[in-house]
């Protein structure tokens, strides 16, 4: 029982969730600055103004990475630092990322850059945001400039992080910035523009740096079979690639992103019957990429019912994390396998983790047994996917440190490192030392 020999272990973060320093070196406002400062939108009005202050404390994050012994770090570059209004280049915006990238490289850690993790410049939101196709063009321009700037230093990029969330939660459910609740054609326009952005970003990065490896980071409804029999497994697979299965936001669908990006068409569903989708657009979205990144947290349980796949409710007392998401380790096996069988590209888990009610105990340490237990369960299932033939390449834990958990603010702690938000000190949780032993043994100890 083992992981592939050259399997990569890493940790992940995102610009707005950790950086703070929202007014420094010419950074422009993003939709999340505005949304988090709007009363009632985030838990107790929390904002990313300071966050983990990583903008001034990257050395502390680096020390955390070195404690873990990981050789790979996934982090974001903020669009609004480089293009404050989305259109005008601000060279000063690169200084911080130059330092981050150089320190990572000096310490033997490979940078994996996420080009877009939800922080659209506010100025672009004011000209229609994702409803406007120009937003896609401008994001691709940013992607090209970043790849050009870091050519020779950064060779791994992710285009979009979870359009399912920044469009689904931001423009459909309204729980995330910019907090819109659209349906029909206007919502489809947002989705389609995000897909176009992906395709144009791949082109822009390839043009700037032909040797770069490019992927995406997708999320959405994961489905696992109630019982491990053929009928339930097929029901789970078919539910996982059905559109509109989530009760609150239809866009929480893996294949709404992966089908156009990797197969060149949208899912079969009336939502996508629209003249705005042209064959040229589909060709533009469908660019060759090098790997699929999956952000996996929890799945639905599915069985074969009389008239097709059915959701099975979680039984009373079903295990859940602090944020109340159900603990469904089998998704690391089934859902990576379903994705691999459908799209046939190498798979990375680009995010996986959980929030716990972490605190420093009387002894000053953070005893997060729940995190260790969760990870052990999830990683065993991921290993099982590899053993069954899925081309699994790596695992990035979400997250390196506790951080700004979007509308939940600082109330949810997803880190391997505890952040004391008064002093901004990072403290390794027990899970950090445990994860180090996983990294060192390539998972032999799981
Ligand atoms: C990721 O989003 C983000 O990329 C990251 O920035 C964030 O901090 C991290 O996860 C933790 O949230 O409707 O009950 O099935 C993942 C967000 C998680 C949103 C699962 C939808 C479904 C819950 N998704 N959630 S449920």
XYZ file of C-alpha atoms and ligand atoms in Angstrom:
472
model
C 0.000 0.000 0.000
C 1.813 3.134 -1.089
C 1.673 6.405 -2.934
C 3.542 6.750 -6.230
C 7.285 7.233 -5.759
C 7.391 10.812 -7.060
C 4.124 11.856 -5.396
C 4.093 15.535 -4.321
C 3.085 16.759 -0.887
C 2.195 20.394 -0.365
C 0.042 22.969 1.336
C -2.233 25.669 -0.076
C -3.493 29.190 0.553
C -5.117 32.062 -1.360
C -4.166 35.735 -1.652
C -7.180 37.483 -0.115
C -7.480 34.924 2.659
C -3.971 35.488 4.049
C -2.293 38.666 2.792
C -3.960 41.668 4.432
C -2.170 44.923 3.454
C -5.139 45.863 1.315
C -4.013 49.448 0.702
C -0.308 48.906 0.148
C 1.912 49.390 -2.885
C -0.895 50.484 -5.118
C -3.227 47.523 -4.666
C -6.746 48.184 -5.950
C -9.942 47.245 -4.141
C -11.458 43.879 -4.907
C -15.047 42.660 -4.702
C -14.135 40.968 -1.424
C -12.962 44.246 0.151
C -16.300 45.808 -0.674
C -18.412 42.785 0.228
C -16.696 42.133 3.564
C -17.109 45.799 4.499
C -20.842 45.645 3.764
C -22.765 45.106 7.007
C -24.280 41.656 7.394
C -22.258 39.890 4.716
C -19.573 38.138 6.750
C -19.458 36.621 10.213
C -19.411 39.529 12.699
C -18.277 41.842 9.927
C -14.858 40.213 9.558
C -12.758 41.468 6.644
C -9.469 40.526 5.001
C -7.902 43.918 5.874
C -5.236 42.271 8.018
C -5.964 38.555 7.636
C -2.757 36.656 8.511
C -0.689 39.672 7.456
C 1.243 37.367 5.152
C 2.151 40.419 3.088
C 4.523 41.394 5.920
C 5.071 37.963 7.415
C 5.845 35.666 4.548
C 8.947 34.524 6.453
C 6.592 33.057 9.071
C 4.657 31.185 6.400
C 7.928 29.943 4.974
C 8.983 28.720 8.418
C 5.668 26.870 8.625
C 6.273 25.209 5.252
C 9.756 24.190 6.383
C 8.339 22.704 9.576
C 6.009 20.568 7.455
C 8.839 19.531 5.172
C 6.663 20.016 2.097
C 8.377 20.727 -1.201
C 5.358 22.383 -2.873
C 3.299 25.452 -2.039
C 0.121 26.543 -3.803
C -0.674 30.233 -3.307
C -2.423 33.034 -5.135
C -1.213 36.130 -6.918
C -3.701 38.924 -6.470
C -4.918 40.432 -9.730
C -5.647 43.788 -8.061
C -2.060 44.167 -6.864
C -0.779 43.912 -10.434
C -3.765 45.599 -12.129
C -5.403 47.751 -9.429
C -8.358 48.699 -11.637
C -8.135 45.569 -13.759
C -6.659 47.537 -16.667
C -3.606 49.544 -15.611
C -0.364 47.756 -14.832
C 1.236 48.411 -11.431
C 4.796 47.055 -11.463
C 5.145 47.617 -7.688
C 2.612 44.865 -7.232
C 5.228 42.288 -8.149
C 7.679 43.093 -5.333
C 5.943 40.973 -2.708
C 5.500 37.984 -5.032
C 9.110 38.261 -6.209
C 10.159 37.859 -2.618
C 7.774 34.953 -2.032
C 8.880 33.098 -5.144
C 12.593 33.698 -4.549
C 12.442 32.591 -0.914
C 10.492 29.480 -1.862
C 13.016 28.565 -4.531
C 15.982 29.242 -2.240
C 14.429 26.825 0.223
C 13.762 24.073 -2.271
C 9.993 24.638 -2.421
C 8.261 24.707 -5.797
C 5.745 27.534 -6.265
C 2.326 26.595 -7.715
C 0.542 29.811 -8.569
C -3.224 30.245 -8.592
C -3.958 33.088 -11.002
C -7.500 33.727 -9.853
C -8.926 32.893 -6.452
C -12.058 35.076 -6.450
C -10.626 38.561 -5.924
C -11.929 40.445 -8.964
C -10.903 44.120 -9.016
C -13.888 46.165 -7.824
C -13.472 48.570 -10.752
C -14.291 45.703 -13.097
C -17.297 44.665 -11.035
C -18.563 48.192 -11.605
C -18.427 47.667 -15.361
C -20.441 44.442 -15.125
C -17.956 42.044 -13.517
C -18.351 38.509 -14.771
C -21.456 39.499 -16.717
C -19.063 41.351 -18.999
C -16.934 39.372 -21.423
C -14.188 41.979 -21.183
C -13.460 40.741 -17.636
C -12.292 37.452 -19.161
C -9.999 39.229 -21.605
C -8.488 41.345 -18.849
C -7.901 38.366 -16.572
C -6.093 36.609 -19.409
C -3.962 39.705 -19.931
C -2.988 39.556 -16.246
C -2.218 35.826 -16.545
C 0.106 36.444 -19.471
C 1.931 39.254 -17.684
C 2.455 37.075 -14.601
C 3.749 34.135 -16.630
C 6.093 36.454 -18.506
C 7.349 38.034 -15.281
C 8.020 34.698 -13.580
C 9.297 32.762 -16.587
C 12.179 30.591 -15.402
C 11.060 30.820 -11.762
C 7.453 29.614 -11.764
C 6.468 26.717 -13.957
C 3.134 25.575 -12.493
C -0.081 27.556 -12.811
C -3.756 27.152 -12.039
C -6.136 29.294 -14.061
C -9.395 29.617 -12.088
C -10.044 28.398 -8.596
C -13.559 26.990 -8.382
C -15.766 28.939 -10.776
C -18.491 26.827 -9.175
C -18.013 29.031 -6.112
C -17.132 32.484 -7.382
C -19.981 32.370 -9.884
C -22.287 29.926 -8.057
C -21.917 31.490 -4.622
C -21.139 35.012 -5.829
C -23.718 35.509 -8.595
C -26.328 32.775 -8.019
C -26.668 32.021 -4.296
C -25.411 35.488 -3.318
C -23.535 34.283 -0.218
C -20.176 35.417 -1.567
C -18.939 38.606 -3.241
C -20.369 40.366 -5.132
C -23.556 38.992 -3.542
C -25.789 38.888 -6.604
C -28.684 36.501 -7.145
C -29.009 36.030 -10.892
C -30.771 33.306 -12.857
C -31.169 32.316 -16.499
C -29.344 34.195 -19.233
C -27.496 36.748 -17.010
C -26.197 33.933 -14.809
C -25.216 31.889 -17.840
C -23.319 34.908 -19.189
C -21.245 35.000 -15.986
C -20.538 31.311 -16.227
C -19.648 31.427 -19.893
C -17.322 34.399 -19.376
C -15.549 32.538 -16.575
C -15.084 29.564 -18.908
C -13.749 31.866 -21.611
C -11.363 33.357 -19.066
C -10.015 29.887 -18.371
C -9.360 29.186 -22.058
C -7.852 32.610 -22.708
C -5.631 32.302 -19.622
C -4.259 28.971 -20.829
C -3.426 30.587 -24.168
C -1.859 33.645 -22.543
C 0.312 31.603 -20.162
C 1.447 29.248 -22.935
C 2.365 32.191 -25.126
C 4.390 33.835 -22.356
C 6.013 30.618 -21.164
C 5.685 27.602 -23.460
C 7.263 25.309 -20.876
C 4.729 26.104 -18.120
C 2.487 23.354 -16.773
C -1.108 24.530 -16.550
C -4.133 23.198 -14.743
C -7.322 24.357 -13.100
C -8.874 23.853 -9.666
C -12.411 22.563 -9.730
C -14.972 21.773 -7.067
C -18.605 20.758 -7.073
C -20.888 18.031 -6.047
C -18.937 14.880 -5.252
C -21.004 11.700 -5.090
C -20.177 8.406 -3.423
C -22.165 5.163 -3.528
C -24.222 4.142 -0.509
C -23.038 0.571 -0.959
C -20.068 -0.668 -2.924
C -22.096 -2.455 -5.565
C -22.147 -1.810 -9.304
C -25.598 -0.196 -9.348
C -24.848 2.310 -6.590
C -21.415 3.066 -8.019
C -22.921 3.846 -11.430
C -25.647 5.923 -9.757
C -22.992 7.948 -7.934
C -21.023 8.459 -11.126
C -24.058 9.601 -13.052
C -25.217 11.944 -10.252
C -21.748 13.420 -9.984
C -21.825 14.491 -13.627
C -25.424 15.705 -13.653
C -26.027 19.419 -13.751
C -28.285 21.208 -11.267
C -28.303 18.589 -8.499
C -27.407 20.889 -5.647
C -30.510 22.207 -3.870
C -29.233 25.775 -3.435
C -26.959 26.544 -6.328
C -27.156 24.709 -9.596
C -23.669 25.784 -10.610
C -22.130 23.603 -7.910
C -21.342 21.035 -10.583
C -17.967 19.519 -11.554
C -18.791 19.049 -15.185
C -20.126 22.561 -15.727
C -16.399 23.469 -15.665
C -14.630 20.260 -16.632
C -16.807 19.351 -19.640
C -16.273 22.592 -21.546
C -12.620 22.891 -20.484
C -11.683 19.291 -21.254
C -14.322 17.890 -23.605
C -15.325 21.037 -25.480
C -19.041 21.085 -24.662
C -21.383 22.074 -21.853
C -23.472 19.533 -19.925
C -26.794 18.570 -21.520
C -29.175 20.875 -19.695
C -31.652 23.605 -20.708
C -29.574 26.129 -18.726
C -26.917 25.922 -21.433
C -29.304 26.234 -24.421
C -28.412 29.736 -25.451
C -27.290 31.606 -28.553
C -24.487 33.274 -26.572
C -22.586 29.973 -26.702
C -20.922 29.672 -30.090
C -18.725 26.961 -31.579
C -15.799 29.424 -31.648
C -16.227 30.101 -27.949
C -16.312 26.408 -27.140
C -13.095 25.917 -29.088
C -11.486 28.769 -27.182
C -12.494 27.282 -23.824
C -11.289 23.812 -24.803
C -7.507 24.250 -24.526
C -5.060 21.430 -23.841
C -4.016 21.496 -20.184
C -1.608 19.367 -18.191
C -3.505 18.319 -15.099
C -6.755 18.554 -13.166
C -6.804 20.006 -9.665
C -9.642 18.923 -7.410
C -10.704 20.678 -4.236
C -12.373 17.940 -2.227
C -14.147 18.463 1.081
C -17.368 16.498 1.247
C -19.660 14.456 -0.963
C -23.257 13.325 -1.184
C -24.245 9.716 -0.742
C -26.116 8.272 -3.705
C -27.882 5.017 -4.480
C -29.600 3.521 -7.487
C -33.307 4.225 -7.015
C -36.354 3.013 -8.922
C -36.203 5.947 -11.324
C -32.502 6.810 -11.332
C -29.863 7.998 -8.880
C -31.174 9.165 -5.486
C -29.535 11.120 -2.717
C -29.444 9.290 0.603
C -29.709 11.543 3.631
C -26.936 11.507 6.176
C -28.083 9.509 9.161
C -28.704 11.169 12.517
C -25.418 11.802 14.255
C -23.400 11.482 11.047
C -19.803 12.679 11.670
C -19.220 16.285 10.674
C -16.459 18.884 10.865
C -16.773 22.113 12.866
C -18.316 23.896 9.857
C -20.882 21.032 9.767
C -19.737 19.517 6.487
C -20.142 15.730 6.548
C -16.991 13.592 6.681
C -16.985 11.475 3.516
C -13.504 10.002 2.955
C -14.624 7.642 0.173
C -14.829 10.650 -2.147
C -11.030 10.605 -2.375
C -11.315 7.217 -4.019
C -14.552 7.348 -5.985
C -14.606 10.961 -7.073
C -10.981 11.082 -8.228
C -11.628 7.831 -10.085
C -14.816 9.145 -11.724
C -12.980 12.298 -12.780
C -9.969 10.396 -14.093
C -12.120 7.948 -16.043
C -14.068 10.759 -17.669
C -11.234 13.212 -18.439
C -8.068 11.052 -18.505
C -5.639 13.641 -17.130
C -3.279 13.451 -14.140
C -5.030 14.421 -10.923
C -3.867 16.544 -8.027
C -5.866 17.202 -4.913
C -5.376 20.958 -4.819
C -7.367 21.403 -1.609
C -8.563 19.110 1.128
C -8.919 19.760 4.815
C -11.388 20.743 7.480
C -12.199 23.306 10.099
C -12.016 22.258 13.731
C -12.815 24.134 16.932
C -9.103 24.591 17.492
C -7.713 26.392 20.504
C -4.465 26.522 22.402
C -4.735 24.196 25.366
C -3.407 25.005 28.849
C -0.077 23.566 27.740
C 0.040 26.137 24.919
C -0.293 23.495 22.208
C -3.111 22.892 19.751
C -4.332 19.298 20.059
C -6.367 18.742 16.900
C -6.969 15.023 16.912
C -10.041 15.486 14.706
C -7.857 16.838 11.899
C -5.415 13.938 12.104
C -8.239 11.412 12.080
C -9.947 13.110 9.127
C -6.742 13.297 7.099
C -5.816 9.740 7.818
C -9.196 8.597 6.530
C -9.146 10.823 3.440
C -5.529 10.064 2.507
C -6.030 6.305 2.774
C -8.876 6.569 0.271
C -6.753 8.745 -1.996
C -4.002 6.136 -1.916
C -6.603 3.530 -2.823
C -7.463 5.567 -5.933
C -3.804 5.479 -6.934
C -3.621 1.749 -6.377
C -6.644 1.196 -8.573
C -4.930 2.956 -11.485
C -5.890 6.610 -11.120
C -2.921 8.803 -12.064
C -2.645 10.660 -8.757
C 0.278 13.077 -8.653
C 0.005 15.123 -5.500
C -1.843 16.497 -2.515
C -2.038 20.103 -1.297
C -3.480 20.471 2.157
C -5.982 23.279 2.720
C -4.690 25.181 4.458
C -1.181 26.046 5.577
C -2.475 28.413 8.265
C -5.839 29.424 9.644
C -7.131 32.318 7.529
C -10.084 34.426 6.392
C -12.701 31.811 5.578
C -14.776 34.076 3.281
C -18.267 34.730 4.692
C -17.367 32.739 7.798
C -14.536 35.167 8.561
C -12.031 33.974 11.145
C -14.621 31.773 12.835
C -13.501 28.674 10.927
C -9.952 27.394 11.327
C -8.687 25.250 8.438
C -4.939 25.522 9.109
C -2.205 23.084 10.053
C -0.919 26.161 11.880
C -3.015 28.045 14.380
C -3.047 31.820 13.931
C -3.398 33.979 17.013
C -5.200 36.938 15.442
C -4.111 39.283 18.257
C -0.371 38.720 17.858
C -0.503 37.189 14.352
C 1.825 34.450 15.539
C 1.558 31.022 13.910
C 1.612 27.943 16.175
C 1.948 24.438 14.767
C -1.035 22.257 15.595
C -0.417 18.592 16.441
C -1.556 17.844 12.889
C 1.388 19.849 11.502
C 3.866 17.437 13.075
C 1.715 14.501 12.044
C 1.547 15.762 8.438
C 5.321 16.141 8.470
C 5.642 12.443 9.217
C 3.284 11.686 6.316
C 5.378 13.843 3.996
C 8.645 12.278 5.195
C 7.426 8.720 4.757
C 5.461 9.424 1.538
C 2.360 8.241 3.361
C 3.832 4.917 4.509
C 2.658 5.631 8.031
C -1.009 6.150 7.163
C -12.666 26.203 -1.038
O -13.988 26.372 -1.323
C -11.953 27.459 -1.388
O -11.185 27.302 -2.563
C -11.105 27.997 -0.288
O -10.767 29.320 -0.563
C -11.823 27.847 1.024
O -11.188 28.480 2.081
C -11.946 26.377 1.287
O -12.547 25.713 0.237
C -12.722 26.030 2.547
O -14.039 26.431 2.424
O -23.602 22.722 0.343
O -23.164 21.489 2.367
O -22.599 20.525 0.266
C -14.790 25.253 -1.113
C -16.162 25.734 -0.862
C -17.090 23.795 0.135
C -18.412 25.354 -1.122
C -18.239 22.847 0.151
C -19.533 24.413 -1.136
C -20.562 22.630 -0.134
C -21.177 22.455 1.190
N -17.152 24.693 -0.970
N -19.484 23.554 -0.003
S -22.750 21.744 1.013
